[in-house]
Every structure is written in structure tokens, then in C-alpha cells.
PDB file of C-alpha atoms in Angstrom:
ATOM      1  CA  MET A   1      19.762  45.181  54.915  1.00  0.00           C
ATOM      2  CA  ALA A   2      20.173  41.665  56.304  1.00  0.00           C
ATOM      3  CA  HIS A   3      23.236  40.893  58.242  1.00  0.00           C
ATOM      4  CA  PHE A   4      24.879  37.532  57.849  1.00  0.00           C
ATOM      5  CA  SER A   5      27.639  36.133  59.866  1.00  0.00           C
ATOM      6  CA  ASN A   6      30.830  34.940  58.341  1.00  0.00           C
ATOM      7  CA  ALA A   7      29.786  31.311  58.923  1.00  0.00           C
ATOM      8  CA  GLU A   8      26.363  31.879  57.207  1.00  0.00           C
ATOM      9  CA  LEU A   9      28.059  33.527  54.252  1.00  0.00           C
ATOM     10  CA  ALA A  10      30.635  30.718  53.990  1.00  0.00           C
ATOM     11  CA  GLN A  11      27.820  28.150  54.151  1.00  0.00           C
ATOM     12  CA  ALA A  12      25.786  29.992  51.435  1.00  0.00           C
ATOM     13  CA  ILE A  13      28.889  30.122  49.229  1.00  0.00           C
ATOM     14  CA  ALA A  14      29.596  26.458  49.778  1.00  0.00           C
ATOM     15  CA  ASP A  15      25.981  25.587  48.976  1.00  0.00           C
ATOM     16  CA  MET A  16      26.116  27.644  45.786  1.00  0.00           C
ATOM     17  CA  ILE A  17      29.357  25.903  44.751  1.00  0.00           C
ATOM     18  CA  ALA A  18      27.838  22.468  45.473  1.00  0.00           C
ATOM     19  CA  ILE A  19      24.752  23.362  43.431  1.00  0.00           C
ATOM     20  CA  ASP A  20      26.886  24.699  40.577  1.00  0.00           C
ATOM     21  CA  LEU A  21      29.011  21.529  40.657  1.00  0.00           C
ATOM     22  CA  SER A  22      25.926  19.336  40.766  1.00  0.00           C
ATOM     23  CA  MET A  23      24.407  21.271  37.769  1.00  0.00           C
ATOM     24  CA  LYS A  24      27.693  20.858  35.843  1.00  0.00           C
ATOM     25  CA  GLU A  25      27.808  17.120  36.588  1.00  0.00           C
ATOM     26  CA  GLU A  26      24.248  16.764  35.374  1.00  0.00           C
ATOM     27  CA  PHE A  27      25.093  18.690  32.259  1.00  0.00           C
ATOM     28  CA  VAL A  28      28.146  16.517  31.504  1.00  0.00           C
ATOM     29  CA  ASP A  29      25.985  13.390  32.100  1.00  0.00           C
ATOM     30  CA  TRP A  30      23.315  14.772  29.783  1.00  0.00           C
ATOM     31  CA  LEU A  31      25.864  15.785  27.110  1.00  0.00           C
ATOM     32  CA  ALA A  32      27.524  12.344  27.257  1.00  0.00           C
ATOM     33  CA  GLY A  33      24.173  10.545  27.573  1.00  0.00           C
ATOM     34  CA  THR A  34      23.490   7.378  25.598  1.00  0.00           C
ATOM     35  CA  VAL A  35      20.558   6.158  23.554  1.00  0.00           C
ATOM     36  CA  GLY A  36      18.143   4.600  25.931  1.00  0.00           C
ATOM     37  CA  GLY A  37      20.105   5.813  28.918  1.00  0.00           C
ATOM     38  CA  GLY A  38      18.979   7.935  31.821  1.00  0.00           C
ATOM     39  CA  PRO A  39      17.057   7.075  34.920  1.00  0.00           C
ATOM     40  CA  ASN A  40      13.975   5.911  32.907  1.00  0.00           C
ATOM     41  CA  THR A  41      16.054   4.266  30.095  1.00  0.00           C
ATOM     42  CA  ASP A  42      14.437   6.593  27.580  1.00  0.00           C
ATOM     43  CA  GLY A  43      17.470   8.692  26.680  1.00  0.00           C
ATOM     44  CA  LYS A  44      16.309  11.545  28.905  1.00  0.00           C
ATOM     45  CA  TYR A  45      18.511  12.856  31.718  1.00  0.00           C
ATOM     46  CA  PRO A  46      17.623  15.204  34.644  1.00  0.00           C
ATOM     47  CA  LEU A  47      18.789  18.790  34.397  1.00  0.00           C
ATOM     48  CA  THR A  48      18.317  20.983  37.543  1.00  0.00           C
ATOM     49  CA  ASP A  49      17.804  24.719  37.216  1.00  0.00           C
ATOM     50  CA  TYR A  50      18.959  27.391  39.600  1.00  0.00           C
ATOM     51  CA  LEU A  51      15.684  27.090  41.527  1.00  0.00           C
ATOM     52  CA  GLY A  52      16.306  23.361  42.194  1.00  0.00           C
ATOM     53  CA  GLU A  53      13.708  22.134  39.822  1.00  0.00           C
ATOM     54  CA  SER A  54      14.705  19.050  37.818  1.00  0.00           C
ATOM     55  CA  THR A  55      13.457  18.352  34.314  1.00  0.00           C
ATOM     56  CA  LEU A  56      14.156  15.231  32.206  1.00  0.00           C
ATOM     57  CA  VAL A  57      15.634  16.374  28.895  1.00  0.00           C
ATOM     58  CA  THR A  58      16.415  14.197  25.891  1.00  0.00           C
ATOM     59  CA  CYS A  59      20.248  13.870  25.441  1.00  0.00           C
ATOM     60  CA  PRO A  60      21.913  14.666  22.054  1.00  0.00           C
ATOM     61  CA  ALA A  61      22.617  11.004  21.318  1.00  0.00           C
ATOM     62  CA  GLN A  62      18.923  10.111  21.730  1.00  0.00           C
ATOM     63  CA  MET A  63      17.963  13.196  19.630  1.00  0.00           C
ATOM     64  CA  GLU A  64      20.285  11.931  16.843  1.00  0.00           C
ATOM     65  CA  GLU A  65      18.893   8.417  17.067  1.00  0.00           C
ATOM     66  CA  ASP A  66      15.303   9.735  16.932  1.00  0.00           C
ATOM     67  CA  VAL A  67      16.161  11.747  13.773  1.00  0.00           C
ATOM     68  CA  ASP A  68      17.999   8.857  12.194  1.00  0.00           C
ATOM     69  CA  SER A  69      14.976   6.622  12.921  1.00  0.00           C
ATOM     70  CA  GLU A  70      12.737   9.204  11.189  1.00  0.00           C
ATOM     71  CA  VAL A  71      15.050   9.369   8.209  1.00  0.00           C
ATOM     72  CA  THR A  72      15.256   5.584   7.968  1.00  0.00           C
ATOM     73  CA  GLY A  73      11.420   5.427   8.274  1.00  0.00           C
ATOM     74  CA  ALA A  74      11.097   8.013   5.524  1.00  0.00           C
ATOM     75  CA  ALA A  75      13.411   6.021   3.253  1.00  0.00           C
ATOM     76  CA  GLY A  76      11.272   2.968   3.963  1.00  0.00           C
ATOM     77  CA  HIS A  77       8.202   4.861   3.069  1.00  0.00           C
ATOM     78  CA  ALA A  78       9.870   6.021  -0.148  1.00  0.00           C
ATOM     79  CA  THR A  79      10.644   2.352  -1.031  1.00  0.00           C
ATOM     80  CA  ASP A  80       7.104   1.374  -0.202  1.00  0.00           C
ATOM     81  CA  ALA A  81       5.803   4.113  -2.415  1.00  0.00           C
ATOM     82  CA  GLU A  82       7.982   2.964  -5.324  1.00  0.00           C
ATOM     83  CA  THR A  83       6.815  -0.645  -4.848  1.00  0.00           C
ATOM     84  CA  ALA A  84       3.214   0.504  -4.789  1.00  0.00           C
ATOM     85  CA  GLN A  85       3.803   2.576  -7.992  1.00  0.00           C
ATOM     86  CA  THR A  86       5.274  -0.529  -9.717  1.00  0.00           C
ATOM     87  CA  ALA A  87       2.321  -2.604  -8.564  1.00  0.00           C
ATOM     88  CA  ALA A  88      -0.132   0.023  -9.829  1.00  0.00           C
ATOM     89  CA  GLU A  89       1.613   0.104 -13.235  1.00  0.00           C
ATOM     90  CA  THR A  90       1.444  -3.662 -13.375  1.00  0.00           C
ATOM     91  CA  ALA A  91      -2.202  -3.664 -12.493  1.00  0.00           C
ATOM     92  CA  GLU A  92      -2.894  -1.026 -15.170  1.00  0.00           C
ATOM     93  CA  THR A  93      -1.038  -3.233 -17.780  1.00  0.00           C
ATOM     94  CA  ASN A  94      -3.065  -6.256 -16.682  1.00  0.00           C
ATOM     95  CA  ALA A  95      -6.302  -4.305 -16.931  1.00  0.00           C
ATOM     96  CA  GLU A  96      -5.425  -3.136 -20.422  1.00  0.00           C
ATOM     97  CA  THR A  97      -4.655  -6.793 -21.424  1.00  0.00           C
ATOM     98  CA  ALA A  98      -7.883  -7.950 -19.896  1.00  0.00           C
ATOM     99  CA  GLN A  99      -9.754  -5.196 -21.746  1.00  0.00           C
ATOM    100  CA  ALA A 100      -8.196  -6.300 -25.047  1.00  0.00           C
ATOM    101  CA  ALA A 101      -8.996  -9.895 -24.294  1.00  0.00           C
ATOM    102  CA  ALA A 102     -12.660  -8.965 -23.509  1.00  0.00           C
ATOM    103  CA  GLU A 103     -12.960  -6.987 -26.785  1.00  0.00           C
ATOM    104  CA  ALA A 104     -11.530  -9.921 -28.706  1.00  0.00           C
ATOM    105  CA  ALA A 105     -13.962 -12.236 -26.995  1.00  0.00           C
ATOM    106  CA  GLU A 106     -16.788  -9.857 -27.893  1.00  0.00           C
ATOM    107  CA  THR A 107     -15.716  -9.794 -31.455  1.00  0.00           C
ATOM    108  CA  ALA A 108     -15.472 -13.636 -31.568  1.00  0.00           C
ATOM    109  CA  SER A 109     -18.878 -13.904 -29.962  1.00  0.00           C
ATOM    110  CA  VAL A 110     -20.457 -11.606 -32.573  1.00  0.00           C
ATOM    111  CA  SER A 111     -18.763 -13.665 -35.280  1.00  0.00           C
ATOM    112  CA  ALA A 112     -19.977 -16.914 -33.780  1.00  0.00           C
ATOM    113  CA  LYS A 113     -23.566 -15.532 -33.487  1.00  0.00           C
ATOM    114  CA  ASP A 114     -23.406 -14.376 -37.127  1.00  0.00           C
ATOM    115  CA  ALA A 115     -22.114 -17.797 -38.201  1.00  0.00           C
ATOM    116  CA  SER A 116     -24.978 -19.415 -36.146  1.00  0.00           C
ATOM    117  CA  VAL A 117     -27.581 -17.243 -37.788  1.00  0.00           C
ATOM    118  CA  SER A 118     -26.062 -17.995 -41.247  1.00  0.00           C
ATOM    119  CA  ALA A 119     -26.041 -21.730 -40.463  1.00  0.00           C
ATOM    120  CA  ARG A 120     -29.663 -21.616 -39.323  1.00  0.00           C
ATOM    121  CA  ALA A 121     -30.610 -19.775 -42.529  1.00  0.00           C
ATOM    122  CA  ASP A 122     -28.740 -22.436 -44.511  1.00  0.00           C
ATOM    123  CA  ALA A 123     -30.482 -25.236 -42.555  1.00  0.00           C
ATOM    124  CA  ILE A 124     -33.861 -23.702 -43.211  1.00  0.00           C
ATOM    125  CA  SER A 125     -33.093 -23.351 -46.949  1.00  0.00           C
ATOM    126  CA  ALA A 126     -31.764 -26.884 -47.065  1.00  0.00           C
ATOM    127  CA  ARG A 127     -34.923 -28.112 -45.224  1.00  0.00           C
ATOM    128  CA  GLN A 128     -37.140 -26.290 -47.767  1.00  0.00           C
ATOM    129  CA  VAL A 129     -35.161 -27.783 -50.653  1.00  0.00           C
ATOM    130  CA  ALA A 130     -35.393 -31.264 -49.082  1.00  0.00           C
ATOM    131  CA  ILE A 131     -39.142 -30.840 -48.587  1.00  0.00           C
ATOM    132  CA  ALA A 132     -39.526 -29.625 -52.196  1.00  0.00           C
ATOM    133  CA  GLN A 133     -37.429 -32.510 -53.487  1.00  0.00           C
ATOM    134  CA  ALA A 134     -39.351 -34.936 -51.297  1.00  0.00           C
ATOM    135  CA  THR A 135     -42.632 -33.509 -52.564  1.00  0.00           C
ATOM    136  CA  ALA A 136     -41.404 -33.794 -56.191  1.00  0.00           C
ATOM    137  CA  ALA A 137     -40.220 -37.357 -55.538  1.00  0.00           C
ATOM    138  CA  ALA A 138     -43.518 -38.340 -53.989  1.00  0.00           C
ATOM    139  CA  ALA A 139     -45.384 -36.781 -56.888  1.00  0.00           C
ATOM    140  CA  ASP A 140     -43.180 -38.675 -59.349  1.00  0.00           C
ATOM    141  CA  ALA A 141     -43.754 -41.889 -57.322  1.00  0.00           C
ATOM    142  CA  VAL A 142     -47.542 -41.340 -57.389  1.00  0.00           C
ATOM    143  CA  SER A 143     -47.373 -40.562 -61.074  1.00  0.00           C
ATOM    144  CA  THR A 144     -45.212 -43.645 -61.787  1.00  0.00           C
ATOM    145  CA  ALA A 145     -47.563 -45.770 -59.686  1.00  0.00           C
ATOM    146  CA  ALA A 146     -50.530 -44.383 -61.484  1.00  0.00           C
ATOM    147  CA  ASP A 147     -48.871 -45.122 -64.842  1.00  0.00           C
ATOM    148  CA  ALA A 148     -48.057 -48.674 -63.659  1.00  0.00           C
ATOM    149  CA  VAL A 149     -51.624 -49.306 -62.571  1.00  0.00           C
ATOM    150  CA  SER A 150     -53.086 -48.117 -65.810  1.00  0.00           C
TER     151      SER A 150
END
């Protein structure tokens, strides 16, 4: 068993009390810490364990801010998702309108083609009638000229 003098025991007790007070001060500083506070201005404060090892620990105020930021960020993402959904629905409506317009244009194109084919057929018929009439008129003219000569 080790023997300590009264002075050594008194010093050891004084050191333990000093360490305990220091740890309590660090704890109070950590507990009352502010957002962006601490030695590195990141909301982390040093806490020393009974072995004398210090660790930077995020204070409650910084933790709350971090959570609030995440919640706010999530709300922003929800708003972005709603905006994207509205845009997608608008795009779908526009696509349906464009499809209907394309189908109407296709129908009009087919109708125009049919009208063109019909007009061509009418023109061919009119040409044939005109040729027949011209041939008949020429034959009449030849016949009339022949009658006039004779």
C-alpha cells in the first residue's frame, strides 16, 4: 500500500476539485453554447473527461439549428416537388394539345390531298372534254370550209 503524506493527499484532493470544477465549467459552457460558437466557431465546445482528454462536442443550440435547417430544407424540397409536379402536369396537357393539333393537321392534310386528287381528276376530265370539243369544232370548221369551197 502506498503511503502519502498529508500534503500530498491535500494536493491530490485540490487537483481533483480543480478538475471537477473545470469539467463543470466546460459543461455549463457547452450547455449554454450558441450557434456558431465555441473555439472553432462551429457550435462545438470542448468537454474534458476524467482522463484529461478533451473532445469537441456539438452544443444543444447548434444541434437544434442543424435539425431546423434540415426541416427547412425538407420543406423546401417538398415545395420544389410540388412545383415540379405542376410543371409535369402542364407539360402533359401541352403534349395532349399538341397531339390533338397534329391529328387535326393530319386530317386536314388528308382532306387537302383528296381535294387535290379530285381537282386533278376534274382537270383531266375538263381537258379531255375541251380536246373533244376542239376536235369537234375543228371537224365542223373543216366541213364548213369544204362546203364553202364546193
